[in-house]
Coordinates of C-alpha atoms in Angstrom, one line a residue:
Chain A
X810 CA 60.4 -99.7 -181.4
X811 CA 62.1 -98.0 -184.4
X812 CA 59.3 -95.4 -184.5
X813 CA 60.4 -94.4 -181.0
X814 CA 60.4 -90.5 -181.0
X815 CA 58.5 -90.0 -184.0
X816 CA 56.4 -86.4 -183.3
X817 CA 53.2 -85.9 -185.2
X818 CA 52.0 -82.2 -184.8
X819 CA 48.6 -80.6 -186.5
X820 CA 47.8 -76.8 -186.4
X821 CA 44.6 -75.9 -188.6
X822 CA 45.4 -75.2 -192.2
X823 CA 44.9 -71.1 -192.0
X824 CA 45.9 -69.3 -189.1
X825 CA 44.9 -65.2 -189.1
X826 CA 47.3 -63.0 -187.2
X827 CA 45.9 -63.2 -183.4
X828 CA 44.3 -66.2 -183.6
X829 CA 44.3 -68.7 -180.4
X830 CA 45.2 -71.7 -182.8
X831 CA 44.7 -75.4 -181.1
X832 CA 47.8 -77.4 -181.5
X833 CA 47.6 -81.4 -181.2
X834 CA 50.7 -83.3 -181.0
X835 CA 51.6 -86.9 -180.7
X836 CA 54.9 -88.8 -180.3
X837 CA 55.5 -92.5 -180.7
X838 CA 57.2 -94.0 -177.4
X839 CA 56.3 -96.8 -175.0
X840 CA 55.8 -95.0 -172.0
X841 CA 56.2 -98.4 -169.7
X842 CA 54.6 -99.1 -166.8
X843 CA 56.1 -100.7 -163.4
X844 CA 56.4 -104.1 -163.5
X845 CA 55.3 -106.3 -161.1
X846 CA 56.6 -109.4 -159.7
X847 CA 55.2 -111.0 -156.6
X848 CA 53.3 -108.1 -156.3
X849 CA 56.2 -106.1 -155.8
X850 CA 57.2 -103.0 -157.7
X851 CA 60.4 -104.1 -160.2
X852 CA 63.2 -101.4 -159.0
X853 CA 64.2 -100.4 -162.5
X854 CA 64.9 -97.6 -164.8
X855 CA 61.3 -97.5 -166.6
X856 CA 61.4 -95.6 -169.7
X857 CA 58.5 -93.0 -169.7
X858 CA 58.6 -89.6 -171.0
X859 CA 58.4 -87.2 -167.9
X860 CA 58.7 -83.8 -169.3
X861 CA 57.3 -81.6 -172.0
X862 CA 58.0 -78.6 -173.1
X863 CA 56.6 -76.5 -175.7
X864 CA 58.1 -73.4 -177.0
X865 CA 57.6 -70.6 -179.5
X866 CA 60.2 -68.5 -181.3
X867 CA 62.2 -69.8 -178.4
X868 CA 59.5 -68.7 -175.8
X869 CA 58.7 -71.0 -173.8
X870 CA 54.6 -71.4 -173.4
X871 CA 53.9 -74.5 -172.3
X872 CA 55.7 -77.1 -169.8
X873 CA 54.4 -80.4 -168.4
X874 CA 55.2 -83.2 -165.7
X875 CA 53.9 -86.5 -167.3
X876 CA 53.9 -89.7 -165.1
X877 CA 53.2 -93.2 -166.2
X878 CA 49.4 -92.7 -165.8
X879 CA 49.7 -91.0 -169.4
X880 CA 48.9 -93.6 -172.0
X881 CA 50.9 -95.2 -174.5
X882 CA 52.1 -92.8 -177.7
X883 CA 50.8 -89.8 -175.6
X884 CA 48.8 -87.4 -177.2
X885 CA 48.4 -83.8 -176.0
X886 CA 46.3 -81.0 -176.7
X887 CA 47.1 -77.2 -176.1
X888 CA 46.1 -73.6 -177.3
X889 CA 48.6 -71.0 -178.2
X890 CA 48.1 -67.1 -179.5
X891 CA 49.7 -66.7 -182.8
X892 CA 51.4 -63.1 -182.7
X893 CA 53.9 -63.4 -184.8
X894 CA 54.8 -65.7 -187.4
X895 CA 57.5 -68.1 -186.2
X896 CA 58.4 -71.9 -185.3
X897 CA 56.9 -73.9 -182.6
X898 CA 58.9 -76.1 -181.1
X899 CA 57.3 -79.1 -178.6
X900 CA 59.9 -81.4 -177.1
X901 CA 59.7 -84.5 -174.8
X902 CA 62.6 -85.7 -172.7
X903 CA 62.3 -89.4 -171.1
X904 CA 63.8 -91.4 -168.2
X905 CA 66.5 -92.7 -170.3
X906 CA 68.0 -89.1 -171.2
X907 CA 66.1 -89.5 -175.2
X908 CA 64.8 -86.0 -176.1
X909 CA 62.1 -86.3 -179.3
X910 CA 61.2 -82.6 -181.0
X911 CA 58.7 -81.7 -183.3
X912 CA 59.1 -78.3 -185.5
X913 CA 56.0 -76.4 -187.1
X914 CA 56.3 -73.3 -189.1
X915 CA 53.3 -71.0 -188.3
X916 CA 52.6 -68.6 -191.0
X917 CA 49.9 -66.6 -191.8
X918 CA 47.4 -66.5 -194.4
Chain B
X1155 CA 72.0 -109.1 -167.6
X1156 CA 69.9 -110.0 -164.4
X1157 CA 70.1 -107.4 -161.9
X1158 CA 70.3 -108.2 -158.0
X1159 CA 68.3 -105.9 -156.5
X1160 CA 70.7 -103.8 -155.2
X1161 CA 70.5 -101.3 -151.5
X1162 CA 73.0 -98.8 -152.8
X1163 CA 71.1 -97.9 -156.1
X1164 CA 74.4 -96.7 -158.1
X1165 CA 75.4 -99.4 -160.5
X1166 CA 77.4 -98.9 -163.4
X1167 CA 74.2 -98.2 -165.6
X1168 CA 72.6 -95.5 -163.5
X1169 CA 76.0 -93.8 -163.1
X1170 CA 76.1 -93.9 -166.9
X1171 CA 72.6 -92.8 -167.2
X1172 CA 73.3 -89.4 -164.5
X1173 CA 76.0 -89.0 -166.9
X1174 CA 74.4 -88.9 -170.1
X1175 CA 71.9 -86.8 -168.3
X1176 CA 74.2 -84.2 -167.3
X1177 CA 75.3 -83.7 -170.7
X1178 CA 72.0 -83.3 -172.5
X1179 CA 71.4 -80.4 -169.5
X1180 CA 74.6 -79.2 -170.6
X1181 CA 73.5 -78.5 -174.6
X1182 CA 70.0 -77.7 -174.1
X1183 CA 70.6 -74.3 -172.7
X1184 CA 69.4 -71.7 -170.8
X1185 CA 65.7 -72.7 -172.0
X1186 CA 65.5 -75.6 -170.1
X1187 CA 66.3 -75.0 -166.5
X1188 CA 67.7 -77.4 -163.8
X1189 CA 64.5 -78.8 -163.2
X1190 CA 64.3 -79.9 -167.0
X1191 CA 66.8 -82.4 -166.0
X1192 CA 64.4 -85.6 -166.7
X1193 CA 64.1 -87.4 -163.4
X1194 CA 65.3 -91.6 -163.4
X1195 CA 62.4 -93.5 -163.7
X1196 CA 63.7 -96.0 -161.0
X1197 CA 61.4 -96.5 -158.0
X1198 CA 62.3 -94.0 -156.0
X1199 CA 62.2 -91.2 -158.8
X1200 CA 58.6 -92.1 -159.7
X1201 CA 55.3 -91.1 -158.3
X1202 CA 55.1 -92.8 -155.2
X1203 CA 52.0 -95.1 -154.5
X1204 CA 49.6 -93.5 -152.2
X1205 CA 46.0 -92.7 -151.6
X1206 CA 44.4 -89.7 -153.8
X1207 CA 44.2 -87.7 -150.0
X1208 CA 48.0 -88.2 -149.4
X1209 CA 48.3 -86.8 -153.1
X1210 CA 46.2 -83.8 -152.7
X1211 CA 48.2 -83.3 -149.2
X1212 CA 51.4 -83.3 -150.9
X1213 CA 50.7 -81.3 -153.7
X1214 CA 48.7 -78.7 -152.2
X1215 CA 49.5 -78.9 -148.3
X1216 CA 46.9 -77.5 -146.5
X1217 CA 45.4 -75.1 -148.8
X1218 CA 41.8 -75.2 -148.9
X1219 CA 40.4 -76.3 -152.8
X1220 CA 37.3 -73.9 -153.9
X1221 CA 34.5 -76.1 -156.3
X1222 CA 35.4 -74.9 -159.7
X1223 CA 32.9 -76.5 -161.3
X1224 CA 31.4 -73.7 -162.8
X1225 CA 34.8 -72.4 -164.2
X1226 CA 36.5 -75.6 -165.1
X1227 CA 34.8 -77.7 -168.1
X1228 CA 36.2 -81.2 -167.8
X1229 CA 35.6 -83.0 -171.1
X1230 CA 36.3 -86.6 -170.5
X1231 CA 33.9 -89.9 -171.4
X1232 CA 31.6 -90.9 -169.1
X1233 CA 32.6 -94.8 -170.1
X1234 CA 35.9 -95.6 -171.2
X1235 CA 36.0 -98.7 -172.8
X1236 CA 39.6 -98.8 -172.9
X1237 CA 41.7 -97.7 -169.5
X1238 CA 44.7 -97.4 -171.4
X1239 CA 43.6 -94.7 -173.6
X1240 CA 41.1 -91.8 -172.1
X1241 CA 41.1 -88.5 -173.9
X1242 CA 40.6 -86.0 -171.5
X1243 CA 40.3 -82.0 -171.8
X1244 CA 40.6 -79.6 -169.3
X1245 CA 39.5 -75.9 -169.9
X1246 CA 39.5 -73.1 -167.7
X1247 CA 37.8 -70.1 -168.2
X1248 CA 40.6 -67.2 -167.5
X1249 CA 41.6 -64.4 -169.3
X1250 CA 45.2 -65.2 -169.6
X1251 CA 46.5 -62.0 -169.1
X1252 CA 50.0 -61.1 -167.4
X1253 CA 48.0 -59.9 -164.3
X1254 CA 45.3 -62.9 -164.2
X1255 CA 45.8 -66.3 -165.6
X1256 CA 46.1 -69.9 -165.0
X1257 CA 49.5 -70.9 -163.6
X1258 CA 49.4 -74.8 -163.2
X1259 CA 46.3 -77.9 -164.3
X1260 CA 46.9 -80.9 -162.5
X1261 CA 45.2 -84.1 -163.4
X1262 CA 44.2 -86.9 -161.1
X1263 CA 43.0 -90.3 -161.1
X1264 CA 41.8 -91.0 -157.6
X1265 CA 42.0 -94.8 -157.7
X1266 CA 45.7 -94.9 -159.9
X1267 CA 48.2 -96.4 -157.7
X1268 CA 50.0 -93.2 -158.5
X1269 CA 47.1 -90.7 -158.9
X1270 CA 48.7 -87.9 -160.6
X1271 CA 48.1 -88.6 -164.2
X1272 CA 49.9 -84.7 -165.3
X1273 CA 51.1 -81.5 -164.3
X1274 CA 50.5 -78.5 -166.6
X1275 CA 52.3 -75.2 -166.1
X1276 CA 50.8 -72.9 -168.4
X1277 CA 51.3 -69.1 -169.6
X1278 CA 49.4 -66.3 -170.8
X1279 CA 50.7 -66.8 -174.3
X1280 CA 48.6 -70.0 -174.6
X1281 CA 45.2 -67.7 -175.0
X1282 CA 43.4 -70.1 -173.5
X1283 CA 43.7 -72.3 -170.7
X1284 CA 42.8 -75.1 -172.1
X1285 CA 45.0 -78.1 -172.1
X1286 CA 44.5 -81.7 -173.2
X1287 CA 46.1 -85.8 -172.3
X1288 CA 45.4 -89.3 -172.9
X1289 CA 45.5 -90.7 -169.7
X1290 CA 45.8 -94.1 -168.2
X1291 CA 42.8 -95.3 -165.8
X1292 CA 43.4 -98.3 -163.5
X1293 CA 39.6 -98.6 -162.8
X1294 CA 36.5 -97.3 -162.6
X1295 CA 37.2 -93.9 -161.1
X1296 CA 37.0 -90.1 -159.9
X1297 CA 39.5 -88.0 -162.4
X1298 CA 40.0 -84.7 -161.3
X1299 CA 41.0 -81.4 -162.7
X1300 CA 42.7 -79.1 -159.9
X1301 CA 43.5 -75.5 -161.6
X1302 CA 46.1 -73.4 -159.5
X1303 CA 45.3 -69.3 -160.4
X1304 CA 48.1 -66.5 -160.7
X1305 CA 46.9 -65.4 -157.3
X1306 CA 46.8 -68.9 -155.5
X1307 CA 43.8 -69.9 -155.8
X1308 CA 43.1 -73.7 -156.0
X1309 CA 39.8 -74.5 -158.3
X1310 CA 38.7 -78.3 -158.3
X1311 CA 36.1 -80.6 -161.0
X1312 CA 35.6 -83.6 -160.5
X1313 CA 34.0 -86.2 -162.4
X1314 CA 33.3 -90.4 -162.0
X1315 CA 34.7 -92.2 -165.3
X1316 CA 33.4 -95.8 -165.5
X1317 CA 36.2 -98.0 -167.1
X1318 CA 35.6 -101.5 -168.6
X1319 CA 39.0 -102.4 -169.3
X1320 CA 42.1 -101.0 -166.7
X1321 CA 44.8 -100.1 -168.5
X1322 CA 47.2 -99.1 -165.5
X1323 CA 49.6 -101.8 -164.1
X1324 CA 51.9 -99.2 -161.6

């Protein structure tokens, strides 16, 4: 549980000016399903994250609603156009108010 | 600390957690709008538990949901050992321009107890639409990829995943 929040992110190695690079990032969290007891749904805060947002040089490019039905340490995959050298920023907020961010530095070779 | 379960839904620790959630909106700016505010994950604030039509219903309405098979390339395993964990890729052919591009991807299990795996709301600075998840599959099942154009237009792919192992308990 320590690793909770931990953002892995890989961009290819060289990136030319105007490429559409493939970005792959991964975070470390639970991402807990409902509980059942009886068969009946457990009325509780479940800690999942449920938003992410991806942004570069403060733009933001990417957004997305996550449920529970994503797996466990989710993993997502996403294209960007690299027009200017800069920082991409992804962030994930969860049910319990945590917000995990992961920083790359695209540069140009 | 056993909880009763309780009618009124505000105990001390959801008041706390509204709190604490107002004041993360508070720093994190103009970027994020009110809608960033991350949603409780009690009952009531999750997915609800319904049938993939009462899904499509409530996400779409009426709106009538072209075959995009042609246009959307769904890359997901035909067998997934392993419900917890199924890679999945969505790509949408689009030109992602200003004037023409791919607004939203929606992901759906049809036999999850909550079938909407994720919601994508892309932009034409992604180049590509192409966006990709792990997702959780409760059982052998239809996943589809619903792509909502710039103009409106709903594109749909479907395809039947057989899982060994469910990995889905809500």
């Amino acid at each position: 549980m320590a690793e909770i929040g931990k953002v892995r992110i890989r961009v290819p190695s060289s990136i030319k000016q105007g490429d559409v690079v493939r970005v792959r990032a991964l975070v470390i969290h639970p991402m807990e399903i409902v509980q059942r007891r009886d068969g009946k749904p457990v009325d509780k805060n479940y800690h999942f994250i449920n938003k992410v947002v991806v942004t570069y040089n403060g733009r933001e490019i990417l957004a997305a609603e996550t449920t529970q039905s994503v797996s466990e340490n989710p993993f997502f995959a996403f294209t960007f156009r690299a027009t200017e050298p800069g920082t991409l920023k992804i962030a994930f907020l969860d049910t319990h108010g945590g917000k995990y961010e992961g920083t790359v530095d695209i540069k140009f070779s | 600390m056993e909880r009763t379960p309780s009618t009124s839904h505000i105990t001390r620790r959801t008041l706390l957690r509204a709190l604490a959630v107002v004041g993360l909106a508070g720093v994190s700016g103009p970027l994020l709008g009110p809608d960033a505010v991350p949603a409780q994950g009690t009952l009531g604030a999750l997915q609800p538990e319904e049938k993939v039509e009462a899904t499509m219903k409530r996400l779409f309405g009426g709106r009538p949901i072209k075959d995009g098979s042609s246009a959307i390339k769904l890359d997901i395993p035909l067998i997934a050992e392993n419900g917890a964990v199924v890679p999945v890729t969505v790509e949408v052919q689009s030109p992602m321009t200003p004037a023409n591009y791919v607004k939203h991807i929606y992901i759906i299990s049809d036999k999850n107890r909550r079938p909407m795996n994720a919601k994508f709301t892309l932009t034409p600075a992604m180049g590509t639409a192409l966006v990709g998840a792990n997702v959780r599959l409760g059982e052998t099942t239809d996943v589809r990829a619903v792509a909502e154009l710039s103009d409106g237009t709903l594109l749909m792919a479907k395809r039947e995943v057989k899982v060994t192992v469910g990995g889905c308990g809500g």
